[in-house]
mmCIF file of C-alpha atoms in Angstrom:
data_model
loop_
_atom_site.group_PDB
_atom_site.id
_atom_site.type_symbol
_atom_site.label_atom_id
_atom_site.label_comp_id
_atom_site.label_asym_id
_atom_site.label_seq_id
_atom_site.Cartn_x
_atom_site.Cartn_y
_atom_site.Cartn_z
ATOM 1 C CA UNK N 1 0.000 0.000 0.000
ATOM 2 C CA UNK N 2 3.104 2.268 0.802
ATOM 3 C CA UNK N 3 4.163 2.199 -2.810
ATOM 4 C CA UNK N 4 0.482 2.475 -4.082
ATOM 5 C CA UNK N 5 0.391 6.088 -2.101
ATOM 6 C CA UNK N 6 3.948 6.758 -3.711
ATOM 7 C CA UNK N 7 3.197 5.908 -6.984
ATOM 8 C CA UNK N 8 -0.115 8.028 -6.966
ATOM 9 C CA UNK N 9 1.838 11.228 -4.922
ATOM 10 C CA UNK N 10 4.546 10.746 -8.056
ATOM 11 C CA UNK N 11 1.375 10.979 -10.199
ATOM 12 C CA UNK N 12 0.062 13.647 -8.906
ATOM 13 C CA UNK N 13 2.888 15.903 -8.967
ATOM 14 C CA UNK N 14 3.809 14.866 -12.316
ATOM 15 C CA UNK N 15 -0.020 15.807 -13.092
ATOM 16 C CA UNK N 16 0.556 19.457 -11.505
ATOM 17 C CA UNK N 17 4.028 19.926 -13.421
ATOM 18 C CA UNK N 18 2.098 19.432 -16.408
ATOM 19 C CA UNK N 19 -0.681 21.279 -15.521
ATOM 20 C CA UNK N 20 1.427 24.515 -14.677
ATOM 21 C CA UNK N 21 3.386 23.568 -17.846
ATOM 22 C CA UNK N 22 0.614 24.124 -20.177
ATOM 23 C CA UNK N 23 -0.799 26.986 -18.033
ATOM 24 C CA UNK N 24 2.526 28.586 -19.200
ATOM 25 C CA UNK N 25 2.102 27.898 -22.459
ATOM 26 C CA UNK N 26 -1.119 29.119 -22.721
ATOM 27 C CA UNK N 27 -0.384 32.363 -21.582
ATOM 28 C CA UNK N 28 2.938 32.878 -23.590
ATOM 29 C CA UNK N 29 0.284 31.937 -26.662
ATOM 30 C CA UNK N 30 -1.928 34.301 -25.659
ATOM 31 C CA UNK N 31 0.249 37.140 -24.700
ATOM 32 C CA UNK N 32 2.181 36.354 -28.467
ATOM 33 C CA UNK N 33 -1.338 36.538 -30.190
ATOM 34 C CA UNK N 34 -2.272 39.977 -27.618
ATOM 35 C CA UNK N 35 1.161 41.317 -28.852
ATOM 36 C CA UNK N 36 0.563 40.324 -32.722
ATOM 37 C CA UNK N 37 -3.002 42.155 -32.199
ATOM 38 C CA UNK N 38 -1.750 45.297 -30.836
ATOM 39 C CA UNK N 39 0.770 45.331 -33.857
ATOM 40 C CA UNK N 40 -1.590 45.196 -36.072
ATOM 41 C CA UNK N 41 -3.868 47.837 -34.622
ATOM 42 C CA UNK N 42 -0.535 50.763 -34.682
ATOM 43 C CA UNK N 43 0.248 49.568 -38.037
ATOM 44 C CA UNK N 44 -3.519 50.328 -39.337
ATOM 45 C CA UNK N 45 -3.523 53.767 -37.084
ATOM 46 C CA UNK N 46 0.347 54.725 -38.232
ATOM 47 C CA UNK N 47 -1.128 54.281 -41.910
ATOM 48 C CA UNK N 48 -3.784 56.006 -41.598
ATOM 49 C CA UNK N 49 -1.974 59.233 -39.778
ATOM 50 C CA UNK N 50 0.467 58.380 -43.187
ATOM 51 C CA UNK N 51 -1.964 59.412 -45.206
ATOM 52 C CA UNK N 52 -3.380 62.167 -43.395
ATOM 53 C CA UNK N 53 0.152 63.897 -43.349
ATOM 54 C CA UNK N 54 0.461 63.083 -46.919
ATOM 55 C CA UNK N 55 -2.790 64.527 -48.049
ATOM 56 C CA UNK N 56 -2.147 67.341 -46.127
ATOM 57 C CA UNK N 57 1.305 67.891 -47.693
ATOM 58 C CA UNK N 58 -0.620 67.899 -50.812
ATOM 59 C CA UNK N 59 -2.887 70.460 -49.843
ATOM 60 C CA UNK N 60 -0.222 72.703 -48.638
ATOM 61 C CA UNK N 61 1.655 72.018 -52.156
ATOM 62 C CA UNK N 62 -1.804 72.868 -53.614
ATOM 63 C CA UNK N 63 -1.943 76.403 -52.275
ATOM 64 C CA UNK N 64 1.743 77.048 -53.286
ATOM 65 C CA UNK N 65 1.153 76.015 -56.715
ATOM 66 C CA UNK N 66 -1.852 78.092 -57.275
ATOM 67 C CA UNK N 67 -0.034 80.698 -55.941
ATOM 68 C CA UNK N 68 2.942 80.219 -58.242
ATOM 69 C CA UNK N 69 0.631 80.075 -61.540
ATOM 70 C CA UNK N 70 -1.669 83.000 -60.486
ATOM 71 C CA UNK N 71 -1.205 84.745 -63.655
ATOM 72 C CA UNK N 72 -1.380 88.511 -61.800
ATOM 73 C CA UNK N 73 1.965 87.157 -59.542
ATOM 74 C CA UNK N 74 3.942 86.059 -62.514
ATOM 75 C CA UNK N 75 3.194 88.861 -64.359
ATOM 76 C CA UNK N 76 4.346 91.594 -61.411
ATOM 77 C CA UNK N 77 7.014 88.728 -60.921
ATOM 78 C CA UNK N 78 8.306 88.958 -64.052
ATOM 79 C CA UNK N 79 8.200 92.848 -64.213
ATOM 80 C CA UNK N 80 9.983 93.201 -61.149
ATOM 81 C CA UNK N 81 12.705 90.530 -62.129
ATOM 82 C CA UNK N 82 12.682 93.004 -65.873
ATOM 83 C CA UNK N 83 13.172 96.359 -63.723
ATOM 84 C CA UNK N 84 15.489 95.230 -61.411
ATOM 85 C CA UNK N 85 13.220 96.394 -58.868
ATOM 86 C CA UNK N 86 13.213 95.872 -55.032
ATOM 87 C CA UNK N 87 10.501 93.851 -52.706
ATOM 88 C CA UNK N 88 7.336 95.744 -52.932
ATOM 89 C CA UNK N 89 4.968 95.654 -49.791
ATOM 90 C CA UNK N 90 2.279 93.920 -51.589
ATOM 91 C CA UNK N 91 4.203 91.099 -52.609
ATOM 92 C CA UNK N 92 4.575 90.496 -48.271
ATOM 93 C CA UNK N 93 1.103 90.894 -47.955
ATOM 94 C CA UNK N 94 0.718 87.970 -50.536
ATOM 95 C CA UNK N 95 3.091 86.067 -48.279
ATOM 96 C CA UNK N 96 1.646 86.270 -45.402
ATOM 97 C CA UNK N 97 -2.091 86.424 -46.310
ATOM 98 C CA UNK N 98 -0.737 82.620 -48.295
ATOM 99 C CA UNK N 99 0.969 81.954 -45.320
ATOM 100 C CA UNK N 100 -2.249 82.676 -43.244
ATOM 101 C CA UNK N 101 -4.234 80.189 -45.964
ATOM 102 C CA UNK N 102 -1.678 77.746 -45.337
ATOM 103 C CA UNK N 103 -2.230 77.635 -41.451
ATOM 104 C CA UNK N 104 1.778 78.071 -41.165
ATOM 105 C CA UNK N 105 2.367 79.284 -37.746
ATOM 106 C CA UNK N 106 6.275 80.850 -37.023
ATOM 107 C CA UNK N 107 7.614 80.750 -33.637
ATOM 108 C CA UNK N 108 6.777 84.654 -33.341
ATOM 109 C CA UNK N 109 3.538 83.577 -34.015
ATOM 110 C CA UNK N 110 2.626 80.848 -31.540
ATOM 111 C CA UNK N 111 4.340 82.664 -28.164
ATOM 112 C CA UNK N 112 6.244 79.573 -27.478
ATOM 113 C CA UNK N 113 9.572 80.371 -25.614
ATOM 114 C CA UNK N 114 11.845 78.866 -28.259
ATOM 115 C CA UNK N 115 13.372 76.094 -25.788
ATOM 116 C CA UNK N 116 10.333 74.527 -25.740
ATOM 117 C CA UNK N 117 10.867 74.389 -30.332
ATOM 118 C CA UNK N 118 12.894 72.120 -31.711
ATOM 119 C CA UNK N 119 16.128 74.347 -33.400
ATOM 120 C CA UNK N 120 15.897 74.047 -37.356
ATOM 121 C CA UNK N 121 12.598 74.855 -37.089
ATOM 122 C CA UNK N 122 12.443 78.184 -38.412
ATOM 123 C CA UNK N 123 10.340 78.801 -42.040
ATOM 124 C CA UNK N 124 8.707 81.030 -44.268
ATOM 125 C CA UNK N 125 7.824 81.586 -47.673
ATOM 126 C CA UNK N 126 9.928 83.403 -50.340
ATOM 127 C CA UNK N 127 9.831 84.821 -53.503
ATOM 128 C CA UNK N 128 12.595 84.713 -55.594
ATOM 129 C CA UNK N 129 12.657 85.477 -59.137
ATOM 130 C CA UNK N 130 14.288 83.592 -62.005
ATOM 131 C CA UNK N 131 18.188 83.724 -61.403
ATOM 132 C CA UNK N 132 17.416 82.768 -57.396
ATOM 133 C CA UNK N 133 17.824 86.365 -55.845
ATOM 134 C CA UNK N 134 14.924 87.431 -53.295
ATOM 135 C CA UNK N 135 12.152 89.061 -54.111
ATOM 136 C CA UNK N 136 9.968 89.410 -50.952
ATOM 137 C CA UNK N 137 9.573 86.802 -47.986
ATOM 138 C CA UNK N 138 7.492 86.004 -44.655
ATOM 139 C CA UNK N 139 8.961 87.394 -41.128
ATOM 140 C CA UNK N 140 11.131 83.927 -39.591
ATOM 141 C CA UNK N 141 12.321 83.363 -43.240
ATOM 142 C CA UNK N 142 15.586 81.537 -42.788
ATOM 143 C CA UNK N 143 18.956 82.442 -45.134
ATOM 144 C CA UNK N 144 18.411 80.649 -49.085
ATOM 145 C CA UNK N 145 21.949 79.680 -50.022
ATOM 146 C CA UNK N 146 22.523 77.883 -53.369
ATOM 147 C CA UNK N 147 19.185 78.249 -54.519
ATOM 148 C CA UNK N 148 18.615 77.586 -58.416
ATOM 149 C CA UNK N 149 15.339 78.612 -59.328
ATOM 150 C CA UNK N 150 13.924 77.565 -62.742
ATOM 151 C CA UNK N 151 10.650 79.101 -63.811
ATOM 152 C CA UNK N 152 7.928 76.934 -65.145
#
């Protein structure tokens, strides 16, 4: 009887080892398949902010483009660029009423002390007319070095 109780105590633990075994298992399958879901669910959102950001690039490329073939600008463009003249005040206010369509917002602009902005941060909007010199530009407009400009 003494080896009947030993053989079914042997059993039995053998029976828990097993038990807690596949308890383990479980869970690492289930955590794996919990990890695979969440993957899948910041892939789907980090696409879809993808194309938000893109579509929104486009629309900001829209505006610039309009602006660049409104037929009034390249005309007072190209009369400037003839005459040699300097930036006229109305070409800024085309700027910045473009950069106000745009929803560009400069550091001056928001009121954030700039430690809390990231350096290279700075931006604007320039004209410059065929040969790359500047024509007129947005407050926060940063140097253009080695620009070549070709007119389409």
């Amino acid at each position: 009887m003494n080896k009947q109780i030993q053989f079914a105590s042997a059993m039995l633990a053998l029976s828990l080892v097993l038990a807690i075994y596949g308890i383990l298992v479980f869970a690492n399958a289930e955590k794996e398949r919990d990890l695979q879901a969440l993957q899948i669910q910041m892939n789907l959102v980090a696409d879809s902010r993808l194309e938000a950001i893109e579509h929104w690039l486009q629309g900001q490329y829209a505006v610039l483009e309009r602006s660049a073939r409104h037929p009034p600008l390249r005309k007072a463009l190209e009369d400037m660029s003839q005459l040699g003249a300097s930036p006229d005040e109305t070409l800024r206010e085309l700027l910045s009423m473009t950069v106000e369509r745009m929803g560009f917002l400069s550091r001056q602009t928001t009121g954030y002390p700039s430690e809390r902005l990231e350096t290279g941060l700075e931006g604007g909007l320039a004209l410059l007319d065929p040969q790359g010199r500047l024509l007129a530009s947005t407050s926060g407009m940063p140097p253009i070095v080695g620009c070549a400009v070709g007119v389409s």
